[in-house]
Amino acid sequence: MSKPAVGFVGLGAMGFGMATHLVKQGYPVHGFDVFPASVDRFKAAGGIPALSLQESAKDKPHYVCMVASAPQAQTVLFGEGGIVEVLPQNATLLLCSTVPASYAQSVEAELQSRGRGDIHFIDAPVSGGAKRAADGTLSIMAGASEAALESGRFLLQEMSDSDKLYLVPGGIGAGSNMKMVHQVLAGIHILGASEAQGFAAQLGLDAVKTAEAIKASGSHTWMHDNRLQRMLEEDWHPGASALTIILKDVGIITTSARQNQFPTPLCSTAEQVYLSALLQGYGPVDDSSMVRQYYKEAITSVSTKSAEETAEAQQLVLDVMEVTNLVAAAEAIGFARHLKVDLKQFFTLVSDAAGASRQFMSKGLEMIEGNVGKNSETINDAIARLEKAAQKARDLHCPLHLGNAAMNVLFMAKRAGLGDEGSTSVIKAFGN
Amino acid sequence: MSKPAVGFVGLGAMGFGMATHLVKQGYPVHGFDVFPASVDRFKAAGGIPALSLQESAKDKPHYVCMVASAPQAQTVLFGEGGIVEVLPQNATLLLCSTVPASYAQSVEAELQSRGRGDIHFIDAPVSGGAKRAADGTLSIMAGASEAALESGRFLLQEMSDSDKLYLVPGGIGAGSNMKMVHQVLAGIHILGASEAQGFAAQLGLDAVKTAEAIKASGSHTWMHDNRLQRMLEEDWHPGASALTIILKDVGIITTSARQNQFPTPLCSTAEQVYLSALLQGYGPVDDSSMVRQYYKEAITSVSTKSAEETAEAQQLVLDVMEVTNLVAAAEAIGFARHLKVDLKQFFTLVSDAAGASRQFMSKGLEMIEGNVGKNSETINDAIARLEKAAQKARDLHCPLHLGNAAMNVLFMAKRAGLGDEGSTSVIKAFGN
């Protein structure tokens, strides 16, 4: 039996991978993008080029929207020449863009008010990067009605790894909320990768050896792994993930944090650094270029220290990153709990997605299980490690945006009387 | 009777004013600086040029050290060819540089250990800017033994306004600690002036009219007044106060905050922005250039909004600045209390010095008097004002470093159950 036609809009780094993967799986995929070059590239990869947005949707029983933002999605769905007016009866519509939960809910309402309640709409943001998109092994967080999930499940399954398709309870918006709290970690760790490698460079450490030490330590993050090569090679133009992409995701988080009056000091700090870099012209540049906010030269150009100096200096980098990631885990979990996100599912999702970190996997799990304050390193111990690194960074005139933000959270926890508790108690500073 | 000879080292922006003021008062002042051009300029202003550091000190019964930092002071005092070995018996030595209290205490100890316990040493940092230095109307925070204060009092009085000479109880180090907690406010407000005017520019507001509105409002600060003209004229090279100066002062604060494990989230945020600007080459540039971290053009070049749009946009600027300054007051007072600084004296000092703000004068006074949480605007109200402004800044892609840091402190206070208390209760987030 031949496979059903799929319409697709948004052939950027992620969307191109997703669409061409479906092509490889034998689907006739009709792809559109506002950039004709992207459509040509898609055609060269075996896709069917759509000459207009509506052509990509007309008579297509299944449709994937993977544009960059809620405003773009709004134009694609409901703007003049948009897809909703031409999608066939009972079509399945996957919104895979990262958008605010409130936006996904507004789409559901607008479909109803326009008399297109027949469309099976699924709020299905994805995570995992361009490579996993192309391999069909993304993490997908899908929320929708039972009927919509039923009709869209095969497509979700094609694009995700078998154990990384999360059917998030709560209907439309729940998938986007899950993605958002995941992005708290992603947004912090992307800057954290640059902060660690920039600080290492300022310390006169070899970039690759530092990265190996990070990978072998409790400070490791998925993002550090993923961004490292592009950071080393300064493969930034266009790179794989523009600063504007994570800046948009982080903006969704801080806007929601304001609406919920929930503190996100680390994510907010990252956002401010991203906005500063945007002002410096880094918007379209790969986000691994954030290392420039810490070190002005290529980090591979550092003339390195002697072996005995190296061990001590390297420990400072690991300490900053590890303690920062601990506080990041507390911030993300605290916010997820506040939003009533299913924490067990959140943990499983993060474990294998772009927000993963060793700290989240160990200390984060203890926080999720409510087993807080019992780990052997106290808040005072964590402060001591961070303090030493922060003082060294200051002596070198090296910015340490996240490390200092994390330290101030720990100081507040200490002032609230938590100094002698295990460091996982830092989540109490977020009111949990 | 002719006036006694005074030796003076450090003829920078502040030191030059102080030294030439003493010249005008009829003192034979022997001035030295590592930059010969500064010595020449001092000579042209009626000073006596010293050809070497030791010449400025030999046979001078009174000596003022106004170099830029503790390391510089250490070299001047105790380095090869330093002054301590040539100062006459029972000389009075004023250290007016801003240094850590622990450094001032180390000078006292080193004088003893070198057999120069006879020197009347006074820890006497100053505040007030170059103009007040030249007018002899500085604020001075002097701590020392009774005997030393006795011998140096006339000199302290010459350089300060009659009601701005603070004899700080606690001996050596107490003056520097008082200066340090004062600088918490100065360090935040310097960036705050740029944040307010940069945000105003992004909003399309006229710079001068915004400044007038700030001056007339509860958001006003001494620093905003002082930096405004240089910001408008971009009079930055060299300007009057290099970024490196406030960066040094802020470094003293955050180092001490780390040693005391006390949270200084706003001051720490300001430091990170200053360090980022340092990396961009702003070190020797006047600190009012920090407006460039928020707006890329001259703020006087903004094509302004219509009158009806203006009022609402202007209110956003005033709200950010006012609520930020409220949190800044809590941070400074909380830290001062933690360091056991005399809070009444601190209040009096700040009222008339570079750290002054309307928020500190009103809400800060309530905090100092222990009359906390009873003002009519609640923490929730303050959050609401800040939230609205922060969302608008985000929509404009305008960084708002301090505003967001302040908001996260307020969110933490809210999560700790303080939302319905008066906004002065934010000091409780600092553990007070």
PDB file of C-alpha atoms in Angstrom, chain B residues 114-359:
ATOM      1  CA  ARG B 114      58.366  47.348  59.519  1.00  0.00           C
ATOM      2  CA  GLY B 115      58.876  49.407  62.672  1.00  0.00           C
ATOM      3  CA  ARG B 116      56.791  52.326  61.406  1.00  0.00           C
ATOM      4  CA  GLY B 117      54.038  52.114  63.968  1.00  0.00           C
ATOM      5  CA  ASP B 118      54.767  55.799  64.583  1.00  0.00           C
ATOM      6  CA  ILE B 119      52.986  56.724  61.366  1.00  0.00           C
ATOM      7  CA  HIS B 120      49.448  57.992  61.978  1.00  0.00           C
ATOM      8  CA  PHE B 121      47.611  55.881  59.437  1.00  0.00           C
ATOM      9  CA  ILE B 122      44.038  56.688  58.420  1.00  0.00           C
ATOM     10  CA  ASP B 123      41.791  54.511  56.262  1.00  0.00           C
ATOM     11  CA  ALA B 124      39.849  57.284  54.521  1.00  0.00           C
ATOM     12  CA  PRO B 125      38.106  56.446  51.241  1.00  0.00           C
ATOM     13  CA  VAL B 126      36.216  59.255  49.546  1.00  0.00           C
ATOM     14  CA  SER B 127      33.135  59.670  47.381  1.00  0.00           C
ATOM     15  CA  GLY B 128      31.544  62.451  45.379  1.00  0.00           C
ATOM     16  CA  GLY B 129      33.148  62.676  41.950  1.00  0.00           C
ATOM     17  CA  ALA B 130      35.820  64.885  40.406  1.00  0.00           C
ATOM     18  CA  LYS B 131      33.964  68.156  40.806  1.00  0.00           C
ATOM     19  CA  ARG B 132      33.416  67.824  44.530  1.00  0.00           C
ATOM     20  CA  ALA B 133      37.013  66.679  44.862  1.00  0.00           C
ATOM     21  CA  ALA B 134      38.124  69.963  43.285  1.00  0.00           C
ATOM     22  CA  ASP B 135      35.730  71.950  45.497  1.00  0.00           C
ATOM     23  CA  GLY B 136      36.905  70.285  48.690  1.00  0.00           C
ATOM     24  CA  THR B 137      33.390  69.057  49.382  1.00  0.00           C
ATOM     25  CA  LEU B 138      33.842  65.295  49.173  1.00  0.00           C
ATOM     26  CA  SER B 139      32.247  62.743  51.416  1.00  0.00           C
ATOM     27  CA  ILE B 140      35.006  61.018  53.400  1.00  0.00           C
ATOM     28  CA  MET B 141      34.628  57.863  55.479  1.00  0.00           C
ATOM     29  CA  ALA B 142      37.547  57.826  57.894  1.00  0.00           C
ATOM     30  CA  GLY B 143      38.449  55.086  60.316  1.00  0.00           C
ATOM     31  CA  ALA B 144      41.614  55.071  62.449  1.00  0.00           C
ATOM     32  CA  SER B 145      42.942  55.334  65.978  1.00  0.00           C
ATOM     33  CA  GLU B 146      41.975  58.420  67.986  1.00  0.00           C
ATOM     34  CA  ALA B 147      45.524  59.724  67.750  1.00  0.00           C
ATOM     35  CA  ALA B 148      45.692  59.309  64.000  1.00  0.00           C
ATOM     36  CA  LEU B 149      42.325  60.978  63.502  1.00  0.00           C
ATOM     37  CA  GLU B 150      43.489  63.830  65.715  1.00  0.00           C
ATOM     38  CA  SER B 151      46.568  64.445  63.592  1.00  0.00           C
ATOM     39  CA  GLY B 152      44.806  64.059  60.255  1.00  0.00           C
ATOM     40  CA  ARG B 153      41.504  65.731  60.999  1.00  0.00           C
ATOM     41  CA  PHE B 154      42.409  69.146  59.532  1.00  0.00           C
ATOM     42  CA  LEU B 155      43.351  67.537  56.226  1.00  0.00           C
ATOM     43  CA  LEU B 156      40.177  65.448  56.138  1.00  0.00           C
ATOM     44  CA  GLN B 157      38.228  68.624  56.852  1.00  0.00           C
ATOM     45  CA  GLU B 158      39.921  70.543  54.057  1.00  0.00           C
ATOM     46  CA  MET B 159      38.931  67.921  51.497  1.00  0.00           C
ATOM     47  CA  SER B 160      35.378  67.246  52.678  1.00  0.00           C
ATOM     48  CA  ASP B 161      32.214  69.221  53.113  1.00  0.00           C
ATOM     49  CA  SER B 162      31.662  70.219  56.737  1.00  0.00           C
ATOM     50  CA  ASP B 163      28.799  67.763  57.174  1.00  0.00           C
ATOM     51  CA  LYS B 164      30.238  65.025  54.992  1.00  0.00           C
ATOM     52  CA  LEU B 165      33.194  63.935  57.029  1.00  0.00           C
ATOM     53  CA  TYR B 166      32.214  60.632  58.603  1.00  0.00           C
ATOM     54  CA  LEU B 167      34.405  59.403  61.418  1.00  0.00           C
ATOM     55  CA  VAL B 168      33.456  55.755  61.207  1.00  0.00           C
ATOM     56  CA  PRO B 169      33.711  53.759  64.437  1.00  0.00           C
ATOM     57  CA  GLY B 170      35.742  50.556  64.298  1.00  0.00           C
ATOM     58  CA  GLY B 171      39.262  51.687  63.456  1.00  0.00           C
ATOM     59  CA  ILE B 172      41.209  50.772  60.320  1.00  0.00           C
ATOM     60  CA  GLY B 173      38.996  48.969  57.787  1.00  0.00           C
ATOM     61  CA  ALA B 174      35.760  50.507  59.007  1.00  0.00           C
ATOM     62  CA  GLY B 175      36.040  53.415  56.573  1.00  0.00           C
ATOM     63  CA  SER B 176      36.681  51.029  53.692  1.00  0.00           C
ATOM     64  CA  ASN B 177      33.752  48.824  54.667  1.00  0.00           C
ATOM     65  CA  MET B 178      31.488  51.863  54.781  1.00  0.00           C
ATOM     66  CA  LYS B 179      32.741  52.929  51.364  1.00  0.00           C
ATOM     67  CA  MET B 180      32.207  49.423  50.055  1.00  0.00           C
ATOM     68  CA  VAL B 181      28.548  49.169  51.021  1.00  0.00           C
ATOM     69  CA  HIS B 182      28.060  52.639  49.616  1.00  0.00           C
ATOM     70  CA  GLN B 183      29.577  51.427  46.350  1.00  0.00           C
ATOM     71  CA  VAL B 184      27.009  48.615  46.144  1.00  0.00           C
ATOM     72  CA  LEU B 185      24.569  51.390  45.303  1.00  0.00           C
ATOM     73  CA  ALA B 186      26.999  53.317  43.111  1.00  0.00           C
ATOM     74  CA  GLY B 187      27.928  50.207  41.139  1.00  0.00           C
ATOM     75  CA  ILE B 188      24.293  49.353  40.461  1.00  0.00           C
ATOM     76  CA  HIS B 189      23.149  52.907  39.756  1.00  0.00           C
ATOM     77  CA  ILE B 190      25.903  53.569  37.203  1.00  0.00           C
ATOM     78  CA  LEU B 191      24.647  50.698  35.088  1.00  0.00           C
ATOM     79  CA  GLY B 192      21.079  51.646  35.988  1.00  0.00           C
ATOM     80  CA  ALA B 193      21.504  55.078  34.417  1.00  0.00           C
ATOM     81  CA  SER B 194      22.550  53.439  31.146  1.00  0.00           C
ATOM     82  CA  GLU B 195      19.846  50.798  31.403  1.00  0.00           C
ATOM     83  CA  ALA B 196      17.155  53.440  31.849  1.00  0.00           C
ATOM     84  CA  GLN B 197      18.368  55.667  29.035  1.00  0.00           C
ATOM     85  CA  GLY B 198      19.129  52.754  26.715  1.00  0.00           C
ATOM     86  CA  PHE B 199      15.678  51.279  27.277  1.00  0.00           C
ATOM     87  CA  ALA B 200      14.166  54.735  26.717  1.00  0.00           C
ATOM     88  CA  ALA B 201      15.990  54.979  23.385  1.00  0.00           C
ATOM     89  CA  GLN B 202      14.730  51.539  22.360  1.00  0.00           C
ATOM     90  CA  LEU B 203      11.238  52.744  23.233  1.00  0.00           C
ATOM     91  CA  GLY B 204      11.690  55.764  20.970  1.00  0.00           C
ATOM     92  CA  LEU B 205      11.751  58.267  23.809  1.00  0.00           C
ATOM     93  CA  ASP B 206      13.565  61.590  23.815  1.00  0.00           C
ATOM     94  CA  ALA B 207      16.648  61.211  26.013  1.00  0.00           C
ATOM     95  CA  VAL B 208      16.523  64.607  27.707  1.00  0.00           C
ATOM     96  CA  LYS B 209      12.782  64.516  28.394  1.00  0.00           C
ATOM     97  CA  THR B 210      13.142  61.031  29.851  1.00  0.00           C
ATOM     98  CA  ALA B 211      15.933  62.294  32.071  1.00  0.00           C
ATOM     99  CA  GLU B 212      13.720  65.147  33.253  1.00  0.00           C
ATOM    100  CA  ALA B 213      10.953  62.692  34.068  1.00  0.00           C
ATOM    101  CA  ILE B 214      13.419  60.500  35.962  1.00  0.00           C
ATOM    102  CA  LYS B 215      14.676  63.489  37.912  1.00  0.00           C
ATOM    103  CA  ALA B 216      11.134  64.414  38.927  1.00  0.00           C
ATOM    104  CA  SER B 217      10.241  60.860  39.954  1.00  0.00           C
ATOM    105  CA  GLY B 218      10.878  58.246  42.611  1.00  0.00           C
ATOM    106  CA  SER B 219      13.364  56.569  40.278  1.00  0.00           C
ATOM    107  CA  HIS B 220      15.947  59.345  40.500  1.00  0.00           C
ATOM    108  CA  THR B 221      19.564  58.622  41.410  1.00  0.00           C
ATOM    109  CA  TRP B 222      22.620  60.776  41.981  1.00  0.00           C
ATOM    110  CA  MET B 223      24.458  58.699  39.387  1.00  0.00           C
ATOM    111  CA  HIS B 224      21.833  59.323  36.740  1.00  0.00           C
ATOM    112  CA  ASP B 225      22.235  63.053  37.217  1.00  0.00           C
ATOM    113  CA  ASN B 226      25.978  62.810  37.227  1.00  0.00           C
ATOM    114  CA  ARG B 227      26.374  60.551  34.162  1.00  0.00           C
ATOM    115  CA  LEU B 228      23.606  62.049  32.029  1.00  0.00           C
ATOM    116  CA  GLN B 229      25.494  64.859  30.324  1.00  0.00           C
ATOM    117  CA  ARG B 230      28.424  62.649  29.400  1.00  0.00           C
ATOM    118  CA  MET B 231      25.990  60.044  28.091  1.00  0.00           C
ATOM    119  CA  LEU B 232      24.163  62.597  25.944  1.00  0.00           C
ATOM    120  CA  GLU B 233      27.350  64.126  24.570  1.00  0.00           C
ATOM    121  CA  GLU B 234      29.183  60.793  24.375  1.00  0.00           C
ATOM    122  CA  ASP B 235      31.968  62.558  26.223  1.00  0.00           C
ATOM    123  CA  TRP B 236      33.725  59.281  26.907  1.00  0.00           C
ATOM    124  CA  HIS B 237      37.358  59.560  25.837  1.00  0.00           C
ATOM    125  CA  PRO B 238      38.701  59.858  28.450  1.00  0.00           C
ATOM    126  CA  GLY B 239      35.537  61.096  30.146  1.00  0.00           C
ATOM    127  CA  ALA B 240      35.576  61.582  33.877  1.00  0.00           C
ATOM    128  CA  SER B 241      35.333  58.058  35.305  1.00  0.00           C
ATOM    129  CA  ALA B 242      36.745  55.091  33.431  1.00  0.00           C
ATOM    130  CA  LEU B 243      34.878  51.792  33.447  1.00  0.00           C
ATOM    131  CA  THR B 244      37.906  50.207  35.120  1.00  0.00           C
ATOM    132  CA  ILE B 245      37.359  52.406  38.200  1.00  0.00           C
ATOM    133  CA  ILE B 246      33.853  51.213  39.021  1.00  0.00           C
ATOM    134  CA  LEU B 247      34.807  47.713  37.922  1.00  0.00           C
ATOM    135  CA  LYS B 248      37.545  47.727  40.539  1.00  0.00           C
ATOM    136  CA  ASP B 249      35.145  48.944  43.238  1.00  0.00           C
ATOM    137  CA  VAL B 250      32.534  46.378  42.275  1.00  0.00           C
ATOM    138  CA  GLY B 251      35.208  43.675  42.361  1.00  0.00           C
ATOM    139  CA  ILE B 252      35.959  44.626  45.969  1.00  0.00           C
ATOM    140  CA  ILE B 253      32.263  44.230  46.753  1.00  0.00           C
ATOM    141  CA  THR B 254      31.748  40.854  45.091  1.00  0.00           C
ATOM    142  CA  THR B 255      34.988  39.492  46.521  1.00  0.00           C
ATOM    143  CA  SER B 256      33.848  40.511  49.986  1.00  0.00           C
ATOM    144  CA  ALA B 257      30.346  39.178  49.265  1.00  0.00           C
ATOM    145  CA  ARG B 258      31.879  35.803  48.391  1.00  0.00           C
ATOM    146  CA  GLN B 259      33.988  35.844  51.542  1.00  0.00           C
ATOM    147  CA  ASN B 260      30.863  36.632  53.546  1.00  0.00           C
ATOM    148  CA  GLN B 261      28.676  34.323  51.433  1.00  0.00           C
ATOM    149  CA  PHE B 262      26.192  37.135  51.106  1.00  0.00           C
ATOM    150  CA  PRO B 263      23.989  37.472  47.986  1.00  0.00           C
ATOM    151  CA  THR B 264      24.511  40.594  45.879  1.00  0.00           C
ATOM    152  CA  PRO B 265      22.559  39.638  42.760  1.00  0.00           C
ATOM    153  CA  LEU B 266      22.228  43.147  41.330  1.00  0.00           C
ATOM    154  CA  CYS B 267      25.794  44.245  41.992  1.00  0.00           C
ATOM    155  CA  SER B 268      27.005  40.927  40.616  1.00  0.00           C
ATOM    156  CA  THR B 269      24.883  41.386  37.493  1.00  0.00           C
ATOM    157  CA  ALA B 270      26.338  44.870  37.020  1.00  0.00           C
ATOM    158  CA  GLU B 271      29.843  43.446  37.402  1.00  0.00           C
ATOM    159  CA  GLN B 272      29.218  40.852  34.698  1.00  0.00           C
ATOM    160  CA  VAL B 273      28.009  43.535  32.296  1.00  0.00           C
ATOM    161  CA  TYR B 274      31.067  45.645  33.106  1.00  0.00           C
ATOM    162  CA  LEU B 275      33.339  42.649  32.505  1.00  0.00           C
ATOM    163  CA  SER B 276      31.631  41.997  29.176  1.00  0.00           C
ATOM    164  CA  ALA B 277      32.176  45.615  28.198  1.00  0.00           C
ATOM    165  CA  LEU B 278      35.805  45.361  29.299  1.00  0.00           C
ATOM    166  CA  LEU B 279      36.203  42.446  26.894  1.00  0.00           C
ATOM    167  CA  GLN B 280      34.766  44.706  24.176  1.00  0.00           C
ATOM    168  CA  GLY B 281      37.472  47.288  24.861  1.00  0.00           C
ATOM    169  CA  TYR B 282      35.548  49.744  27.051  1.00  0.00           C
ATOM    170  CA  GLY B 283      37.990  49.602  29.973  1.00  0.00           C
ATOM    171  CA  PRO B 284      39.491  53.102  29.626  1.00  0.00           C
ATOM    172  CA  VAL B 285      36.206  54.620  28.418  1.00  0.00           C
ATOM    173  CA  ASP B 286      33.872  56.637  30.662  1.00  0.00           C
ATOM    174  CA  ASP B 287      31.353  54.361  32.351  1.00  0.00           C
ATOM    175  CA  SER B 288      28.400  56.329  30.954  1.00  0.00           C
ATOM    176  CA  SER B 289      29.283  54.536  27.701  1.00  0.00           C
ATOM    177  CA  MET B 290      27.551  51.490  29.193  1.00  0.00           C
ATOM    178  CA  VAL B 291      24.467  52.837  27.417  1.00  0.00           C
ATOM    179  CA  ARG B 292      25.997  51.153  24.336  1.00  0.00           C
ATOM    180  CA  GLN B 293      25.241  47.806  25.986  1.00  0.00           C
ATOM    181  CA  TYR B 294      21.572  48.690  25.515  1.00  0.00           C
ATOM    182  CA  TYR B 295      21.423  50.845  22.384  1.00  0.00           C
ATOM    183  CA  LYS B 296      23.825  50.888  19.474  1.00  0.00           C
ATOM    184  CA  GLU B 297      23.481  54.518  18.372  1.00  0.00           C
ATOM    185  CA  ALA B 298      23.678  57.872  20.095  1.00  0.00           C
ATOM    186  CA  ILE B 299      20.595  58.100  22.324  1.00  0.00           C
ATOM    187  CA  THR B 300      20.132  61.680  21.111  1.00  0.00           C
ATOM    188  CA  SER B 301      19.607  60.345  17.574  1.00  0.00           C
ATOM    189  CA  VAL B 302      16.334  58.606  18.421  1.00  0.00           C
ATOM    190  CA  SER B 303      13.396  59.691  16.278  1.00  0.00           C
ATOM    191  CA  THR B 304      10.845  60.153  18.958  1.00  0.00           C
ATOM    192  CA  LYS B 305       7.293  59.010  19.449  1.00  0.00           C
ATOM    193  CA  SER B 306       4.122  61.022  19.452  1.00  0.00           C
ATOM    194  CA  ALA B 307       3.076  62.698  22.709  1.00  0.00           C
ATOM    195  CA  GLU B 308       0.343  60.195  23.605  1.00  0.00           C
ATOM    196  CA  GLU B 309       2.632  57.211  23.091  1.00  0.00           C
ATOM    197  CA  THR B 310       5.303  58.892  25.161  1.00  0.00           C
ATOM    198  CA  ALA B 311       3.580  58.956  28.533  1.00  0.00           C
ATOM    199  CA  GLU B 312       2.974  55.235  28.655  1.00  0.00           C
ATOM    200  CA  ALA B 313       6.449  54.308  27.393  1.00  0.00           C
ATOM    201  CA  GLN B 314       8.090  56.728  29.808  1.00  0.00           C
ATOM    202  CA  GLN B 315       6.285  55.128  32.705  1.00  0.00           C
ATOM    203  CA  LEU B 316       7.882  51.783  31.818  1.00  0.00           C
ATOM    204  CA  VAL B 317      11.346  53.333  32.149  1.00  0.00           C
ATOM    205  CA  LEU B 318      10.491  54.937  35.484  1.00  0.00           C
ATOM    206  CA  ASP B 319       9.032  51.668  36.766  1.00  0.00           C
ATOM    207  CA  VAL B 320      12.090  49.576  35.889  1.00  0.00           C
ATOM    208  CA  MET B 321      14.421  52.078  37.450  1.00  0.00           C
ATOM    209  CA  GLU B 322      12.355  52.609  40.591  1.00  0.00           C
ATOM    210  CA  VAL B 323      11.778  48.950  41.369  1.00  0.00           C
ATOM    211  CA  THR B 324      15.402  48.089  40.546  1.00  0.00           C
ATOM    212  CA  ASN B 325      16.573  50.830  42.919  1.00  0.00           C
ATOM    213  CA  LEU B 326      14.290  49.491  45.640  1.00  0.00           C
ATOM    214  CA  VAL B 327      15.916  46.071  45.361  1.00  0.00           C
ATOM    215  CA  ALA B 328      19.346  47.735  45.183  1.00  0.00           C
ATOM    216  CA  ALA B 329      18.599  49.521  48.465  1.00  0.00           C
ATOM    217  CA  ALA B 330      17.648  46.193  50.057  1.00  0.00           C
ATOM    218  CA  GLU B 331      20.819  44.558  48.757  1.00  0.00           C
ATOM    219  CA  ALA B 332      23.084  47.355  50.058  1.00  0.00           C
ATOM    220  CA  ILE B 333      21.360  47.661  53.438  1.00  0.00           C
ATOM    221  CA  GLY B 334      21.217  43.895  53.882  1.00  0.00           C
ATOM    222  CA  PHE B 335      24.933  43.624  53.200  1.00  0.00           C
ATOM    223  CA  ALA B 336      25.755  46.616  55.434  1.00  0.00           C
ATOM    224  CA  ARG B 337      23.781  45.089  58.285  1.00  0.00           C
ATOM    225  CA  HIS B 338      25.512  41.762  57.759  1.00  0.00           C
ATOM    226  CA  LEU B 339      28.897  43.548  58.029  1.00  0.00           C
ATOM    227  CA  LYS B 340      27.713  45.359  61.169  1.00  0.00           C
ATOM    228  CA  VAL B 341      28.138  48.751  59.545  1.00  0.00           C
ATOM    229  CA  ASP B 342      26.495  51.563  61.531  1.00  0.00           C
ATOM    230  CA  LEU B 343      23.259  51.845  59.547  1.00  0.00           C
ATOM    231  CA  LYS B 344      22.284  55.338  60.714  1.00  0.00           C
ATOM    232  CA  GLN B 345      25.641  56.685  59.652  1.00  0.00           C
ATOM    233  CA  PHE B 346      25.367  54.706  56.422  1.00  0.00           C
ATOM    234  CA  PHE B 347      22.031  56.339  55.706  1.00  0.00           C
ATOM    235  CA  THR B 348      23.320  59.834  56.406  1.00  0.00           C
ATOM    236  CA  LEU B 349      26.377  59.222  54.273  1.00  0.00           C
ATOM    237  CA  VAL B 350      24.470  57.825  51.294  1.00  0.00           C
ATOM    238  CA  SER B 351      21.891  60.628  51.390  1.00  0.00           C
ATOM    239  CA  ASP B 352      24.475  63.085  50.228  1.00  0.00           C
ATOM    240  CA  ALA B 353      26.867  60.952  48.228  1.00  0.00           C
ATOM    241  CA  ALA B 354      27.166  59.241  44.868  1.00  0.00           C
ATOM    242  CA  GLY B 355      25.068  56.240  45.941  1.00  0.00           C
ATOM    243  CA  ALA B 356      22.002  58.331  46.709  1.00  0.00           C
ATOM    244  CA  SER B 357      18.599  57.494  45.250  1.00  0.00           C
ATOM    245  CA  ARG B 358      15.033  58.494  46.046  1.00  0.00           C
ATOM    246  CA  GLN B 359      14.221  54.844  46.727  1.00  0.00           C
TER     247      GLN B 359
END
